[in-house]
PDB file of C-alpha atoms in Angstrom:
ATOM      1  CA  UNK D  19     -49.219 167.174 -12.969  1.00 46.00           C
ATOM      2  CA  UNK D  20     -49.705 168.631  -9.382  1.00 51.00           C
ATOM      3  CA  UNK D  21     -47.054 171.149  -9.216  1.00 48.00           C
ATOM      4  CA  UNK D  22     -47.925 174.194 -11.508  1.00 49.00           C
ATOM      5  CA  UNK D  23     -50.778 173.289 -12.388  1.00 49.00           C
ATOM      6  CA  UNK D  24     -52.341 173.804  -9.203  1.00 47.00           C
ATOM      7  CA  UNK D  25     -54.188 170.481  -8.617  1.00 51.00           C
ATOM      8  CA  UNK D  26     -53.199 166.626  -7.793  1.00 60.00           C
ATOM      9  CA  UNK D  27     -54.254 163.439  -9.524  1.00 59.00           C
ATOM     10  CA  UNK D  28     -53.891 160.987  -7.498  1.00 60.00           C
ATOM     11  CA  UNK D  29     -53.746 158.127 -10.430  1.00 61.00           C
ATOM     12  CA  UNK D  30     -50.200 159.076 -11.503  1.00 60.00           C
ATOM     13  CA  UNK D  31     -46.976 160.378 -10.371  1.00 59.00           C
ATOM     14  CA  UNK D  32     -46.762 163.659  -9.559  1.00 62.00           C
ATOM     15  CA  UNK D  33     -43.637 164.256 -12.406  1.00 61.00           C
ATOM     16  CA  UNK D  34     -44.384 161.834 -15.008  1.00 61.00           C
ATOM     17  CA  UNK D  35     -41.088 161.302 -17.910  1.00 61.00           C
ATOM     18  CA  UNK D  36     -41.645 159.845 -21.642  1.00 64.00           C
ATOM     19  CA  UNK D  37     -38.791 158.966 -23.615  1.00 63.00           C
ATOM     20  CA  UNK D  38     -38.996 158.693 -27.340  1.00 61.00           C
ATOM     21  CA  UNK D  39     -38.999 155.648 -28.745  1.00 59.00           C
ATOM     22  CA  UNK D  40     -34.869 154.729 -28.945  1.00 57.00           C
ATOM     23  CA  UNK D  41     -33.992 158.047 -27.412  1.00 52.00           C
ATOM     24  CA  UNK D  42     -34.204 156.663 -23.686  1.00 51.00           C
ATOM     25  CA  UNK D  43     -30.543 156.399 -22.243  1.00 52.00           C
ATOM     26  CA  UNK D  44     -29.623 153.220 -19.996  1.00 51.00           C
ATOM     27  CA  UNK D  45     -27.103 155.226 -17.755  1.00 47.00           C
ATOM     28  CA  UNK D  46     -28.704 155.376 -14.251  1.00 47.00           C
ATOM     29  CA  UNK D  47     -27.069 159.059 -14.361  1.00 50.00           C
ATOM     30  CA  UNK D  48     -29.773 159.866 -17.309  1.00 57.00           C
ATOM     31  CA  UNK D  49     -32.274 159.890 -14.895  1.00 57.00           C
ATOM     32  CA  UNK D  50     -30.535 163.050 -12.857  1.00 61.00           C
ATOM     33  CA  UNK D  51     -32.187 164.792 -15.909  1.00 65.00           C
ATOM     34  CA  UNK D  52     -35.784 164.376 -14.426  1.00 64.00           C
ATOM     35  CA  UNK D  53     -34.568 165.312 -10.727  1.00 67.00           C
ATOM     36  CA  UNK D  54     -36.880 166.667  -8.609  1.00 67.00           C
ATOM     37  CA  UNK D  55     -34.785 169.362  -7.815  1.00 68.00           C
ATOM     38  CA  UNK D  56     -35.520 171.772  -4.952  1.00 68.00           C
ATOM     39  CA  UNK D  57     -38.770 170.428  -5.152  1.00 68.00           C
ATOM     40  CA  UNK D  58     -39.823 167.896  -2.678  1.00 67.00           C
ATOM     41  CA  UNK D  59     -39.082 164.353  -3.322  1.00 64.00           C
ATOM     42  CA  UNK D  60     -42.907 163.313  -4.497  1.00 65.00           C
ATOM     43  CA  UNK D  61     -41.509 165.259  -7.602  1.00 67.00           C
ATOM     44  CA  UNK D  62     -39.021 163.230  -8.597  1.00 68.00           C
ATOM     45  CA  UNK D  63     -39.684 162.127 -12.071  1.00 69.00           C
ATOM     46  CA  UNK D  64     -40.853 158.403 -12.652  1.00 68.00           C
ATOM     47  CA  UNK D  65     -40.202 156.822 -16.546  1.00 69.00           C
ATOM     48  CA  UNK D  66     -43.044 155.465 -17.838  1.00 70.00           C
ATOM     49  CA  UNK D  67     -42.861 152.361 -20.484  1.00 69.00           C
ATOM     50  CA  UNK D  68     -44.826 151.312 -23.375  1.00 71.00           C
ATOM     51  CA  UNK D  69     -43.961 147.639 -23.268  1.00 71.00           C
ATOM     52  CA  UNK D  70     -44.633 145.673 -20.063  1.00 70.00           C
ATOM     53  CA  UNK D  71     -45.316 147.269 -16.177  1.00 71.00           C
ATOM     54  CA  UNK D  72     -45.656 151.010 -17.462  1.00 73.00           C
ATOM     55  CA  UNK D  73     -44.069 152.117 -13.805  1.00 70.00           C
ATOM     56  CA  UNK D  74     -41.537 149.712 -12.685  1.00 64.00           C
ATOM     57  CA  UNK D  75     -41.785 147.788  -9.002  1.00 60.00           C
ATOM     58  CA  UNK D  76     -45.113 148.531  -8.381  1.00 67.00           C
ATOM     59  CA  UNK D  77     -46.236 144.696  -9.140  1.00 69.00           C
ATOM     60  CA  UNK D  78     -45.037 141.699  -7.229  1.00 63.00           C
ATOM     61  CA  UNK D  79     -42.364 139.220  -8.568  1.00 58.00           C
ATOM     62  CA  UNK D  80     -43.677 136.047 -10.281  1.00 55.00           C
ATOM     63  CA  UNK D  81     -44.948 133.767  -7.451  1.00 53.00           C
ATOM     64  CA  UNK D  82     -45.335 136.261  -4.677  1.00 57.00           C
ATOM     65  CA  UNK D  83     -48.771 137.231  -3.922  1.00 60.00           C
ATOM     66  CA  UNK D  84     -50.475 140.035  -1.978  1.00 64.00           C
ATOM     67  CA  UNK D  85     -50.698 137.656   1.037  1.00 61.00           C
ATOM     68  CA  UNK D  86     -47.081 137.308   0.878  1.00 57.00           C
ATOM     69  CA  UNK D  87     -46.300 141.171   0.394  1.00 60.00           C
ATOM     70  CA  UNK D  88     -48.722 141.682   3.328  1.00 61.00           C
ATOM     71  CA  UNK D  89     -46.807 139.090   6.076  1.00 59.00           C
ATOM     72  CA  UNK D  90     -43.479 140.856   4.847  1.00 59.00           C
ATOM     73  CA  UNK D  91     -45.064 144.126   5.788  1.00 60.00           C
ATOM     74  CA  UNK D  92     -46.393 142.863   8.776  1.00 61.00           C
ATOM     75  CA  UNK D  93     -43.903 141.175  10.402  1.00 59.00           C
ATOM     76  CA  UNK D  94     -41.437 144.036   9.855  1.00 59.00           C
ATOM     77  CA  UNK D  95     -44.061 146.770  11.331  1.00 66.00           C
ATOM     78  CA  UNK D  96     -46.054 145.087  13.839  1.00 69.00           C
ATOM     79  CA  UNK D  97     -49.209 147.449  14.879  1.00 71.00           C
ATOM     80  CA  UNK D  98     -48.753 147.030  18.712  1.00 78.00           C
ATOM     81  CA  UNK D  99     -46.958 149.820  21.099  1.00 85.00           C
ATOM     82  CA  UNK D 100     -43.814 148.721  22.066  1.00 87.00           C
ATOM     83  CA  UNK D 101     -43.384 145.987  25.222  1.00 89.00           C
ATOM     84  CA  UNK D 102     -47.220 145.040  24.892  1.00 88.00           C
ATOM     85  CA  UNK D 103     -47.229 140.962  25.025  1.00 92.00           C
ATOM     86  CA  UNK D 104     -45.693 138.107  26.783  1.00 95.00           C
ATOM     87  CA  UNK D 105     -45.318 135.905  24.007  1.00 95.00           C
ATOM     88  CA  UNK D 106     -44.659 136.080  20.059  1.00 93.00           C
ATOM     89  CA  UNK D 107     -44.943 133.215  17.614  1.00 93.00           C
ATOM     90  CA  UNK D 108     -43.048 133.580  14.304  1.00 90.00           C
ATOM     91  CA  UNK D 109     -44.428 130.195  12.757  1.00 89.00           C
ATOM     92  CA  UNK D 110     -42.703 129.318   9.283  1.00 86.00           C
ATOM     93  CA  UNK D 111     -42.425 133.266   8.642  1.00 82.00           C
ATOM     94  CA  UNK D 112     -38.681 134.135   9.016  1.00 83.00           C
ATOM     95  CA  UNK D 113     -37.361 133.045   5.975  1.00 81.00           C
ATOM     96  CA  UNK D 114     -39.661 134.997   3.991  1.00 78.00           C
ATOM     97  CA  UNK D 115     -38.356 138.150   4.888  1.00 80.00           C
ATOM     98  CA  UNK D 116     -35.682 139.585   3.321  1.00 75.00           C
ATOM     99  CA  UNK D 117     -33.752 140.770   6.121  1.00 80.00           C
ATOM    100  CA  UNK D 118     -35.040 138.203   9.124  1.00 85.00           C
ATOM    101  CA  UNK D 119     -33.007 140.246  11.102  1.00 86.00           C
ATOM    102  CA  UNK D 120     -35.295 142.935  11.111  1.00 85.00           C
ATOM    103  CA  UNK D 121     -38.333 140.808  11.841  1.00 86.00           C
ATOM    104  CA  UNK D 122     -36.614 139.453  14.814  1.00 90.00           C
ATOM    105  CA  UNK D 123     -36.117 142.932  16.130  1.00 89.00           C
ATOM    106  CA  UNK D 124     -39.108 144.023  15.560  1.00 89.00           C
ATOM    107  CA  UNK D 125     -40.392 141.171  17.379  1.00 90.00           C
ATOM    108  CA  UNK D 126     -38.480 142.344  20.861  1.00 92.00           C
ATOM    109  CA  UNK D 127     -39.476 145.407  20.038  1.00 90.00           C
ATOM    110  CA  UNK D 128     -43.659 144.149  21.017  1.00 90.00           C
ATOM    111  CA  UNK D 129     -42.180 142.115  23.787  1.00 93.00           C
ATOM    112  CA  UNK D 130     -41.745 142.752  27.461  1.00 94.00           C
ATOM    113  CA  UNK D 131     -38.965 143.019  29.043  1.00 94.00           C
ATOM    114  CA  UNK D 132     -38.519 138.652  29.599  1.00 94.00           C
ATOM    115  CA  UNK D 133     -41.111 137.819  27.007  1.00 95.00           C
ATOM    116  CA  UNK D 134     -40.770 134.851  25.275  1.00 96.00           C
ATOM    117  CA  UNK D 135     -40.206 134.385  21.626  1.00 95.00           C
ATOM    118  CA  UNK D 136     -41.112 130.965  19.919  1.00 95.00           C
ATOM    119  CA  UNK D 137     -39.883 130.250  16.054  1.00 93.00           C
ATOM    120  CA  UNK D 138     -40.128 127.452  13.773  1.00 92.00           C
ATOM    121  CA  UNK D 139     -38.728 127.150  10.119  1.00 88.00           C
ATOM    122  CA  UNK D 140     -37.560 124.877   7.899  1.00 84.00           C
ATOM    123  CA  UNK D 141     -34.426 123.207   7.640  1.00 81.00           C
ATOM    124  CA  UNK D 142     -34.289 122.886   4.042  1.00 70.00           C
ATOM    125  CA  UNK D 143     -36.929 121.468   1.036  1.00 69.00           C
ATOM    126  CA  UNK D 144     -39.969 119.404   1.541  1.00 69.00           C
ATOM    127  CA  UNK D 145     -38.251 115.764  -0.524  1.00 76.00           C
ATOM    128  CA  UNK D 146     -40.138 112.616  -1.976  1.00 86.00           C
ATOM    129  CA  UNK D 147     -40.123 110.365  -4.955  1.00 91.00           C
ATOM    130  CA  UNK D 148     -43.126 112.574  -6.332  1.00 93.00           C
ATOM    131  CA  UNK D 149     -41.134 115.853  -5.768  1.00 90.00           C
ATOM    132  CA  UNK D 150     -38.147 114.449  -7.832  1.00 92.00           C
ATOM    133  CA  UNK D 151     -40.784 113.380 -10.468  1.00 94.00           C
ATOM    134  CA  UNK D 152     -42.099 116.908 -10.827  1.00 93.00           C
ATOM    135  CA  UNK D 153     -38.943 118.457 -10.894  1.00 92.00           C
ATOM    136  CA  UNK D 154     -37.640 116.264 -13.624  1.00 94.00           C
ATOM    137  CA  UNK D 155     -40.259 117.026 -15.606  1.00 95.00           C
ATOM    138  CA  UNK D 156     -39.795 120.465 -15.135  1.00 93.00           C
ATOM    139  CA  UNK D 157     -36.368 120.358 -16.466  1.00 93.00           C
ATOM    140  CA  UNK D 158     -37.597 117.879 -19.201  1.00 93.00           C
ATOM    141  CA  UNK D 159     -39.466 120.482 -20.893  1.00 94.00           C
ATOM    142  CA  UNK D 160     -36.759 123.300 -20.229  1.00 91.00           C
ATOM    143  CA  UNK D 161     -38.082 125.120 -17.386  1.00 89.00           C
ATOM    144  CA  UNK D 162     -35.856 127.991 -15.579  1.00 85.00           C
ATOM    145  CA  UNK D 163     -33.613 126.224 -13.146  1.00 82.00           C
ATOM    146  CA  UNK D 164     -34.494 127.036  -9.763  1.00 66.00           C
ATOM    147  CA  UNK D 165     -31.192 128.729  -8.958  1.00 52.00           C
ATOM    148  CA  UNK D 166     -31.906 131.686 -11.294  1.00 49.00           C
ATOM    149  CA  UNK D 167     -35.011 132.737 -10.153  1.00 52.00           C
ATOM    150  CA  UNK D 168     -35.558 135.449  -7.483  1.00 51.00           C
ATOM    151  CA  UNK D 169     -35.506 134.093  -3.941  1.00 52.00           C
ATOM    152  CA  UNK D 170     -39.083 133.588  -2.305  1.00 55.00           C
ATOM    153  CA  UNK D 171     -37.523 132.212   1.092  1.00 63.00           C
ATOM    154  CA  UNK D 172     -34.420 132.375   3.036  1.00 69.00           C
ATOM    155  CA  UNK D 173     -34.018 128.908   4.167  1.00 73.00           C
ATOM    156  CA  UNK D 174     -30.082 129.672   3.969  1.00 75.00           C
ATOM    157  CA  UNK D 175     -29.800 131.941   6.416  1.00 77.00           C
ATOM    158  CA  UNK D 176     -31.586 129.067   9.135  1.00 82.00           C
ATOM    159  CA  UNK D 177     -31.405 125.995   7.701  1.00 84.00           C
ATOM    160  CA  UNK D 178     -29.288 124.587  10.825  1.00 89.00           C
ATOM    161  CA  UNK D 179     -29.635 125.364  15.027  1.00 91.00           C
ATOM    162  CA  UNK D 180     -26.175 126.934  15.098  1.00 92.00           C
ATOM    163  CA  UNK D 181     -27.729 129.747  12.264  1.00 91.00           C
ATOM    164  CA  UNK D 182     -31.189 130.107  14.044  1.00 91.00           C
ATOM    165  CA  UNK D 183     -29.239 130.843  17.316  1.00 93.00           C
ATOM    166  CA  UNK D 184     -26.959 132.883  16.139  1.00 91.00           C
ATOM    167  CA  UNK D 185     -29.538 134.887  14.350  1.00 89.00           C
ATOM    168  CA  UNK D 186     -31.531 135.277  17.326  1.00 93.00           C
ATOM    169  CA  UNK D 187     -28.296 136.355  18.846  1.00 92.00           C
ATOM    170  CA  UNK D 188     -28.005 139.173  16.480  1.00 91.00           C
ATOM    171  CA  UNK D 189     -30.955 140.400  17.838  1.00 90.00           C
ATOM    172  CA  UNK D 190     -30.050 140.507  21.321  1.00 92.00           C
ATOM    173  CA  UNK D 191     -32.460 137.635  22.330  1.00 94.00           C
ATOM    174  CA  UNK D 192     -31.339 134.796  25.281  1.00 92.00           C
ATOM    175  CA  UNK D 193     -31.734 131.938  27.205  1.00 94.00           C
ATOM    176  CA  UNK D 194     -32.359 130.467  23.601  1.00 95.00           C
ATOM    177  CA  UNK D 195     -32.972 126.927  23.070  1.00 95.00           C
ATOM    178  CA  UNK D 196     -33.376 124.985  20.009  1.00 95.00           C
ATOM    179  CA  UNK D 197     -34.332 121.407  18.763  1.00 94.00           C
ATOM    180  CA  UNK D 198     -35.053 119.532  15.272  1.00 92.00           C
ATOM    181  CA  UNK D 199     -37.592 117.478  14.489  1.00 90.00           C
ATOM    182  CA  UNK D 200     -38.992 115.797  11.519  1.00 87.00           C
ATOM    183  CA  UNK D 201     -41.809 116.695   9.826  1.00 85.00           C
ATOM    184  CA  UNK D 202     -43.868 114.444   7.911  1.00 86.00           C
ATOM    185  CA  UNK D 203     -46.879 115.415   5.383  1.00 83.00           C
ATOM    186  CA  UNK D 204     -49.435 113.023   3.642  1.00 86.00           C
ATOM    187  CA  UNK D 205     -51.080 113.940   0.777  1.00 88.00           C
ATOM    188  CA  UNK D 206     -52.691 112.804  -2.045  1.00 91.00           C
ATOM    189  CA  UNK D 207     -51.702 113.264  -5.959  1.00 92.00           C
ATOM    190  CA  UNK D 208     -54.398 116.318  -6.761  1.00 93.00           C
ATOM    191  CA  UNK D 209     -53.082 117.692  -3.717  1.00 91.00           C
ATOM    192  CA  UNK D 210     -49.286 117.417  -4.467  1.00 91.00           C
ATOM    193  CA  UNK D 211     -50.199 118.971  -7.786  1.00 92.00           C
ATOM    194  CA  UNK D 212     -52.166 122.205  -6.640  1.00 92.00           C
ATOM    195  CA  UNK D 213     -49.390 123.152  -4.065  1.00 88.00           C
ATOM    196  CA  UNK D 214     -46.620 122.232  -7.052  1.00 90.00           C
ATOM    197  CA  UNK D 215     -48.575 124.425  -9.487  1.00 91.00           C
ATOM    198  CA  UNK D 216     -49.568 127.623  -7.044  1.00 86.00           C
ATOM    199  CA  UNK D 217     -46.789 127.574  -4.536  1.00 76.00           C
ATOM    200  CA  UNK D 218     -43.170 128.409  -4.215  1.00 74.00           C
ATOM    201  CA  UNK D 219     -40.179 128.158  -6.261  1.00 77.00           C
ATOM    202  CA  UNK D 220     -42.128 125.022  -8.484  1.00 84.00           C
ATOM    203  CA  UNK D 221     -44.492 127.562  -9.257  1.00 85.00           C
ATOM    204  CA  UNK D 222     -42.432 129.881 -10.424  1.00 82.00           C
ATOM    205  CA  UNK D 223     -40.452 127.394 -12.352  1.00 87.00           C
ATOM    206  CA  UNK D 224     -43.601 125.987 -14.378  1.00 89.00           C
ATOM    207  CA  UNK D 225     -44.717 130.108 -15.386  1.00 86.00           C
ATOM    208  CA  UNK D 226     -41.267 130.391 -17.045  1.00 86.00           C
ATOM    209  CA  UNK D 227     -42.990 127.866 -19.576  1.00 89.00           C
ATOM    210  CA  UNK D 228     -45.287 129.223 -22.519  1.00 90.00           C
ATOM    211  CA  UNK D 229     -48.864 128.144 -21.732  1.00 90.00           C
ATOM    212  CA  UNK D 230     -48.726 125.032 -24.600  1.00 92.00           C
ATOM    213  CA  UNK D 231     -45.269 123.201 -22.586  1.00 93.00           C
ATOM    214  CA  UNK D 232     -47.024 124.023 -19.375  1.00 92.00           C
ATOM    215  CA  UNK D 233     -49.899 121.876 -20.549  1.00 93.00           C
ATOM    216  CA  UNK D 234     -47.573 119.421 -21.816  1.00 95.00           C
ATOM    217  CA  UNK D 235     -45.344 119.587 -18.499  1.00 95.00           C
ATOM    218  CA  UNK D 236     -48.415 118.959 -16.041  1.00 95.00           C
ATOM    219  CA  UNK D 237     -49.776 116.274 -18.152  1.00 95.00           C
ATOM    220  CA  UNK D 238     -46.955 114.732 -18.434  1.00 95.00           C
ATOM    221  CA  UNK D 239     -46.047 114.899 -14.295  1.00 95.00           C
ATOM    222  CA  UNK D 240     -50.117 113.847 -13.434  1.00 95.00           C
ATOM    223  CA  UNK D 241     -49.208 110.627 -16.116  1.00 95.00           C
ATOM    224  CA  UNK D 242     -46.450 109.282 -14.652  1.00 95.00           C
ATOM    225  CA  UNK D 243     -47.518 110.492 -10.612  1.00 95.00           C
ATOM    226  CA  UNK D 244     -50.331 108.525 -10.960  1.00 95.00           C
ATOM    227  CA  UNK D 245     -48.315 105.321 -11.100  1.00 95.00           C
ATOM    228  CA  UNK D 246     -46.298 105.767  -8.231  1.00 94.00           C
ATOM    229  CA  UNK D 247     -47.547 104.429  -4.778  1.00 94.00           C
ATOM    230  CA  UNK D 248     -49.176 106.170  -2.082  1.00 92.00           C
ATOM    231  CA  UNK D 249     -45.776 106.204  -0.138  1.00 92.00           C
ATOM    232  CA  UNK D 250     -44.170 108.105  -2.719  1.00 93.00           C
ATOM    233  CA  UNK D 251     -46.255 111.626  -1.997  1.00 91.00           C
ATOM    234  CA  UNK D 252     -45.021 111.237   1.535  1.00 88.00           C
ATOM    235  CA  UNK D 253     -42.768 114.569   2.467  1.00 82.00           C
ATOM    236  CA  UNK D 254     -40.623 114.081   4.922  1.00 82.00           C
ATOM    237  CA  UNK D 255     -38.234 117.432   6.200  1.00 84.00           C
ATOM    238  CA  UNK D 256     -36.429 118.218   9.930  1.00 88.00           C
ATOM    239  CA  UNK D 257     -37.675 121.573  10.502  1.00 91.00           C
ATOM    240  CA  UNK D 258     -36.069 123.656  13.432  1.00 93.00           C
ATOM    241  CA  UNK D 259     -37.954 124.631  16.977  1.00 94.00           C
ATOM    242  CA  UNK D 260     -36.213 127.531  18.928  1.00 95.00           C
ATOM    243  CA  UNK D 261     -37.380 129.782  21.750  1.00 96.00           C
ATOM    244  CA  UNK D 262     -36.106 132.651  22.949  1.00 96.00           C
ATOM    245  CA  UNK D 263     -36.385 135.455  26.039  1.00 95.00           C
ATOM    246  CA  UNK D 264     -36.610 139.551  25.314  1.00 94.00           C
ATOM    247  CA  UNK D 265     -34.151 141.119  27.309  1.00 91.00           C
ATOM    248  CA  UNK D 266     -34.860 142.242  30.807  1.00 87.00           C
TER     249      UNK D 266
END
């Protein structure tokens, strides 16, 4: 489209591939057909598809949204020069990375030499009696299990002091110090159902459902929610302090 032809659009790919209808070949070596060659890499060919995203990976999983793409980004490239601050807080945003690693790296990277580093995360799911109600329902009216959906956190890799400090180890921080404490959250019943509807791994659960069982599913949650007591919409989860110094 740009190459030959003398001039770019910049609404498609520069080497765009169609494959007839049953002719397309599901060998990943199929695709060395459409090479780009001696060309630069911009020309590598990209498949387009009739049926769903027409170029795949350029839209966000189910329950990720740009805000989330965006604190990935950022917290892996922070815009500062390098040794610029005292102090960085990484506030419930490690586990949403998929390499925390690298966010903790980058995070000495902005830090003077002594700086300190301050994280908190959780150390495993928010739990009531009006989280186990939701979830039953979910799996009432055949909703994905969690467990095969794609990740959206990382609790796994933190969910305990010895992990967070031997994360932080990894990535050449000291004089790290950590401590638990529990968290506790109030909230009322429309609350509990907008965060269980537009958040997280619940979220993601209820979209696997057409839009008639989802309907069904929420009713059915909001009928029997609104008989428990207000105790019962209580969360209650340890959740892990730790600070940390840059190297000097």
């Amino acid at each position: 489209i740009n190459y030959g032809l003398g001039s770019e659009s910049k609404n498609l790919p520069g080497f765009v591939v169609l494959t007839s209808v049953g002719g397309g070949q599901s060998q990943p070596s199929a695709a060395r057909q459409w090479h780009s060659g001696f060309l630069p890499s911009r020309f590598q060919g990209v498949q387009i598809h009739s049926k769903g995203d027409p170029v795949l990976y350029l839209t966000n999983p189910a329950g990720v949204g740009r805000s989330d793409q965006r604190a990935v980004v950022d917290a892996v490239n922070i815009g500062f020069k390098s040794k610029s601050f005292d102090l960085v807080v990484m506030a419930f945003l490690l586990f949403h990375l998929p390499d925390p690693l690298v966010g903790l790296i980058e995070a000495r990277r902005v830090l003077r030499p002594g700086g300190i580093l301050g994280v908190t995360m959780w150390a495993g799911d928010l739990v009531s009696p009006a989280s186990r109600v939701w979830n039953e329902e979910l799996d009432a009216h055949g909703a994905v299990p969690g467990a095969s959906l794609g990740r959206l956190a990382r609790h796994d890799f933190m969910d305990s002091p010895d992990k967070v400090r031997a994360l932080l180890e990894s990535a050449d921080f000291g004089s790290i110090r950590t401590v638990v404490r529990e968290f506790t959250y109030r909230i009322d019943l429309e609350e509990f159902v907008r965060l269980r509807t537009r958040v997280g791994g619940t979220r993601q659960r209820l979209e696997s459902l057409d839009e008639d069982t989802r309907r069904l599913c929420v009713a059915r949650a909001r009928d029997r929610l609104s008989k428990l007591a207000a105790s019962d919409f209580v969360l209650r989860m340890p959740i892990i302090l730790a600070s940390a110094r840059s190297p000097l």
